Coordinates of C-alpha atoms in Angstrom, one line a residue:
X23 CA -0.1 0.2 0.3
X24 CA 1.6 3.8 -0.6
X25 CA 1.8 5.6 2.9
X26 CA 1.5 9.3 2.5
X27 CA 3.7 11.2 4.6
X28 CA 3.8 13.0 7.8
X29 CA 5.3 16.3 7.7
X30 CA 7.3 18.5 10.4
X31 CA 9.1 21.4 10.4
X32 CA 11.7 19.5 11.8
X33 CA 13.7 16.1 12.9
X34 CA 13.2 17.5 16.8
X35 CA 9.2 18.5 16.5
X36 CA 9.0 14.3 14.4
X37 CA 11.4 13.0 17.2
X38 CA 9.1 15.1 20.0
X39 CA 5.5 13.8 18.5
X40 CA 6.4 10.1 17.5
X41 CA 8.6 10.0 21.0
X42 CA 5.5 10.9 22.5
X43 CA 3.7 7.9 21.0
X44 CA 5.7 5.4 21.9
X45 CA 5.6 6.9 25.6
X46 CA 1.7 5.8 25.4
X47 CA 1.8 2.7 24.0
X48 CA 5.0 1.6 27.1
X49 CA 2.2 3.4 29.6
X50 CA -0.3 1.1 28.6
X51 CA 2.0 -2.3 28.4
X52 CA 2.6 -1.4 31.9
X53 CA -1.1 -1.3 32.6
X54 CA -1.8 -4.3 31.0
X55 CA 0.9 -6.3 32.5
X56 CA 2.8 -7.3 29.1
X57 CA 6.6 -6.8 27.5
X58 CA 6.8 -3.8 25.3
X59 CA 9.2 -4.1 22.5
X60 CA 10.2 -1.3 20.8
X61 CA 12.9 -1.8 17.4
X62 CA 15.5 0.2 16.6
X63 CA 18.1 1.4 14.5
X64 CA 21.2 2.7 15.2
X65 CA 22.3 6.0 13.6
X66 CA 20.9 9.5 12.7
X67 CA 17.3 9.3 12.2
X68 CA 16.3 8.4 15.0
X69 CA 18.0 10.3 17.6
X70 CA 15.5 12.7 17.6
X71 CA 12.9 10.2 18.5
X72 CA 15.4 9.5 21.3
X73 CA 16.3 12.0 22.8
X74 CA 12.9 12.6 23.7
X75 CA 11.3 9.4 24.8
X76 CA 14.3 10.5 27.7
X77 CA 12.0 13.7 28.4
X78 CA 8.6 11.9 28.0
X79 CA 10.0 9.0 30.5
X80 CA 11.3 11.7 32.7
X81 CA 8.0 13.4 32.6
X82 CA 5.7 11.2 32.9
X83 CA 7.5 8.8 35.7
X84 CA 7.4 5.8 33.3
X85 CA 9.4 2.6 34.5
X86 CA 10.7 1.0 32.1
X87 CA 11.3 -2.5 33.2
X88 CA 9.2 -4.3 31.2
X89 CA 10.5 -2.8 28.1
X90 CA 13.3 -4.6 25.6
X91 CA 15.3 -2.9 23.4
X92 CA 15.7 -5.2 20.0
X93 CA 18.7 -3.0 18.1
X94 CA 18.2 -3.9 13.8
X95 CA 21.7 -4.9 13.3
X96 CA 25.4 -5.2 14.3
X97 CA 29.2 -4.7 12.3
X98 CA 31.1 -7.5 12.7
X99 CA 34.3 -8.5 11.6
X100 CA 35.5 -12.5 10.0
X101 CA 37.2 -15.0 12.2
X102 CA 38.2 -17.6 10.1
X103 CA 37.3 -17.0 6.4
X104 CA 37.0 -20.4 5.8
X105 CA 36.0 -21.3 1.8
X106 CA 32.6 -22.6 2.3
X107 CA 32.0 -21.8 6.2
X108 CA 33.5 -18.3 7.6
X109 CA 33.2 -17.2 10.6
X110 CA 32.2 -14.1 12.5
X111 CA 32.4 -11.6 15.2
X112 CA 30.6 -8.4 16.9
X113 CA 32.7 -5.7 17.1
X114 CA 33.6 -3.8 20.7
X115 CA 30.6 -2.2 21.9
X116 CA 33.4 0.3 22.7
X117 CA 34.6 1.2 19.2
X118 CA 32.3 4.2 18.2
X119 CA 30.3 2.7 14.8
X120 CA 29.2 0.0 17.0
X121 CA 25.5 -0.4 16.9
X122 CA 25.9 -2.6 20.8
X123 CA 27.3 0.8 22.5
X124 CA 25.3 3.2 20.1
X125 CA 22.1 1.2 22.0
X126 CA 23.7 1.8 25.4
X127 CA 25.1 5.3 25.3
X128 CA 21.7 7.1 23.0
X129 CA 18.8 4.6 23.9
X130 CA 19.3 2.7 27.0
X131 CA 21.2 5.0 29.0
X132 CA 19.1 8.5 28.9
X133 CA 16.6 5.7 29.1
X134 CA 17.6 4.5 32.1
X135 CA 18.8 7.9 33.3
X136 CA 14.9 9.7 32.7
X137 CA 13.7 6.7 34.2
X138 CA 15.8 6.6 37.8
X139 CA 17.3 3.9 39.7
X140 CA 15.3 -0.2 39.7
X141 CA 13.1 1.3 37.2
X142 CA 15.4 0.9 34.0
X143 CA 16.2 -1.7 30.7
X144 CA 18.2 -4.6 32.4
X145 CA 21.4 -5.0 30.2
X146 CA 19.8 -8.5 29.1
X147 CA 16.9 -6.5 27.6
X148 CA 18.6 -4.5 25.1
X149 CA 19.4 -7.0 22.2
X150 CA 21.5 -7.3 19.3
X151 CA 21.6 -10.0 16.7
X152 CA 24.3 -12.6 17.3
X153 CA 26.5 -13.8 13.8
X154 CA 27.2 -17.1 15.3
X155 CA 23.5 -17.5 15.4
X156 CA 21.4 -15.0 13.8
X157 CA 18.4 -18.0 12.6
X158 CA 18.3 -17.3 16.7
X159 CA 17.1 -13.8 16.4
X160 CA 13.3 -14.6 14.2
X161 CA 13.1 -16.7 16.9
X162 CA 14.2 -14.6 20.2
X163 CA 11.7 -11.7 18.7
X164 CA 9.0 -14.4 17.3
X165 CA 9.1 -15.5 21.1
X166 CA 8.3 -12.3 22.6
X167 CA 5.0 -11.6 20.3
X168 CA 6.5 -9.5 17.9
X169 CA 8.2 -5.8 17.7
X170 CA 5.6 -3.5 19.4
X171 CA 6.9 -1.2 17.3
X172 CA 9.5 -0.9 14.7
X173 CA 11.4 2.4 14.0
X174 CA 13.0 2.4 10.9
X175 CA 15.5 4.1 8.4
X176 CA 16.7 3.7 4.0
X177 CA 20.1 4.6 3.2
X178 CA 19.9 7.9 1.6
X179 CA 21.8 6.2 -1.7
X180 CA 21.1 2.9 -2.1
X181 CA 18.0 2.5 0.1
X182 CA 19.2 -0.1 2.3
X183 CA 17.6 -0.4 5.5
X184 CA 19.5 -2.3 8.1
X185 CA 22.1 -3.5 7.2
X186 CA 19.8 -5.1 4.2
X187 CA 21.9 -4.2 0.5
X188 CA 19.7 -3.1 -2.8
X189 CA 18.7 -7.1 -3.7
X190 CA 17.6 -8.7 -0.7
X191 CA 15.3 -11.5 -1.0
X192 CA 11.7 -10.7 0.6
X193 CA 11.5 -13.6 2.3
X194 CA 15.0 -13.0 4.0
X195 CA 15.9 -13.3 7.7
X196 CA 18.1 -12.2 10.7
X197 CA 22.0 -13.1 8.8
X198 CA 25.0 -12.0 7.8
X199 CA 25.6 -10.4 4.6
X200 CA 28.6 -8.4 3.2
X201 CA 28.4 -4.4 3.0
X202 CA 27.5 -2.5 -0.6
X203 CA 29.9 -0.2 -1.3
X204 CA 27.3 3.0 -1.2
X205 CA 25.4 1.7 2.2
X206 CA 29.7 1.5 4.0
X207 CA 29.5 5.5 2.2
X208 CA 26.1 6.0 3.7
X209 CA 27.9 5.3 6.7
X210 CA 31.1 7.8 6.3
X211 CA 28.0 10.7 7.6
X212 CA 26.7 8.8 10.0
X213 CA 30.0 8.0 12.3
X214 CA 32.5 10.2 11.3
X215 CA 34.4 8.9 13.6
X216 CA 35.2 7.0 10.7
X217 CA 38.8 8.5 8.9
X218 CA 37.9 6.7 5.5
X219 CA 35.8 4.5 3.9
X220 CA 39.1 1.9 4.1
X221 CA 38.2 2.3 8.0
X222 CA 34.4 1.2 7.7
X223 CA 33.6 -3.1 8.4
X224 CA 32.9 -4.8 4.9
X225 CA 30.5 -6.9 7.0
X226 CA 26.9 -6.6 9.5
X227 CA 24.6 -9.3 10.9
X228 CA 21.4 -7.6 10.4
X229 CA 17.2 -8.6 10.4
X230 CA 15.9 -9.6 7.3
X231 CA 13.4 -7.8 5.5
X232 CA 10.6 -10.7 5.9
X233 CA 11.7 -9.9 10.1
X234 CA 10.7 -6.6 9.7
X235 CA 7.6 -7.2 7.9
X236 CA 6.5 -10.3 9.8
X237 CA 7.5 -9.5 13.4
X238 CA 6.2 -6.1 13.9
X239 CA 2.5 -4.7 14.8
X240 CA 3.9 -1.8 13.3
X241 CA 6.3 0.4 11.8
X242 CA 7.1 4.1 11.5
X243 CA 10.3 5.4 8.8
X244 CA 11.6 8.7 9.8
X245 CA 13.0 10.2 6.5
X246 CA 14.8 13.9 7.4
X247 CA 17.1 16.4 6.2
X248 CA 17.9 17.4 2.6
X249 CA 20.4 14.3 2.1
X250 CA 17.0 12.6 2.2
X251 CA 14.9 13.7 -0.6
X252 CA 15.6 10.4 -2.8
X253 CA 14.7 8.4 -0.1
X254 CA 11.5 10.1 0.6
X255 CA 10.8 9.7 -3.2
X256 CA 11.1 5.9 -3.7
X257 CA 8.8 5.3 -0.3
X258 CA 6.4 8.0 -0.8
X259 CA 5.6 6.1 -4.1
X260 CA 6.1 2.7 -3.3
X261 CA 3.0 0.7 -3.1
X262 CA 5.2 -2.9 -1.8
X263 CA 8.2 -4.3 -1.5
X264 CA 10.7 -3.1 -4.7
X265 CA 14.3 -5.3 -4.1
X266 CA 16.3 -2.3 -5.6
X267 CA 15.8 0.1 -2.4
X268 CA 14.5 -2.6 0.5
X269 CA 13.8 0.6 2.9
X270 CA 10.7 0.3 1.2
X271 CA 9.9 -2.6 2.9
X272 CA 8.2 -0.6 5.3
X273 CA 4.6 0.1 3.1
X274 CA 4.3 -4.0 3.3
X275 CA 3.9 -4.2 7.0
X276 CA 1.2 -3.9 9.1
X277 CA -0.2 -0.4 10.3
X278 CA 3.2 1.8 8.6
X279 CA 3.7 5.5 8.9
X280 CA 6.6 7.8 7.0
X281 CA 6.9 11.0 9.2
X282 CA 9.6 13.1 7.2
X283 CA 10.8 16.6 7.4
X284 CA 9.8 19.5 5.5
X285 CA 13.9 19.6 4.7
X286 CA 13.1 15.8 3.0
X287 CA 9.8 16.7 1.1
X288 CA 11.1 20.0 0.0
X289 CA 14.0 18.1 -1.3
X290 CA 11.4 15.5 -2.5
X291 CA 9.5 17.2 -4.6
X292 CA 12.1 18.9 -6.0
X293 CA 13.4 15.6 -7.6
X294 CA 9.6 14.6 -8.1
X295 CA 9.9 18.0 -10.8
X296 CA 13.1 17.1 -12.8

């Protein structure tokens, strides 16, 4: 189904609106006595939402002991480059570009500080996929009943979602993938601590296209900034999954929403008029 963009003045207003929605869902889950599962990307797109969510937690006095944060992906490195079955391990979480490290610093840390001692998200409730058994991630998510809200982001240059490259199969599940050059180039902007393209890892473990589509109760795709103009153009016109722009999977998900800012929308309109 095609999803019309909901346009906000800037990323901060967008983040506050989305954070208020998440906080309300967290409250509702607590009243119902059930786990609330939030799927999260690393990087820039949801950063304003994460900041605003910490403010919402503090303002509402929310406890977060029932919340699980499911990260979409993580960089990995090759430990055994065997010709048939290479082996991988996740990178050091203390590295600036680690997705687990990002989750600790930018998501769980501020949320726990806002919630207060004894009321936060335990370390065992911040998940990243394991490259030694990637299929287990889908099972773990399914055992929780799926993801209540999956925040999504699209690569600016190639439409990757998590680390799913162009051409990813619609039925793909959590797995290790080689990162495309455009994806690695996009990540130079996401993590300025990289000295150059040679510093960006070449592999990652990622949730799959079907993981997102089948395991989400609802999704919100977030895109802001003029560099996301092409992404908004592709996402807004997608009627379903298009393998050459994997982020279009959001249109096949349950209750999809597309939240953009005016800069991204105007850049998209300019491309459309060419």
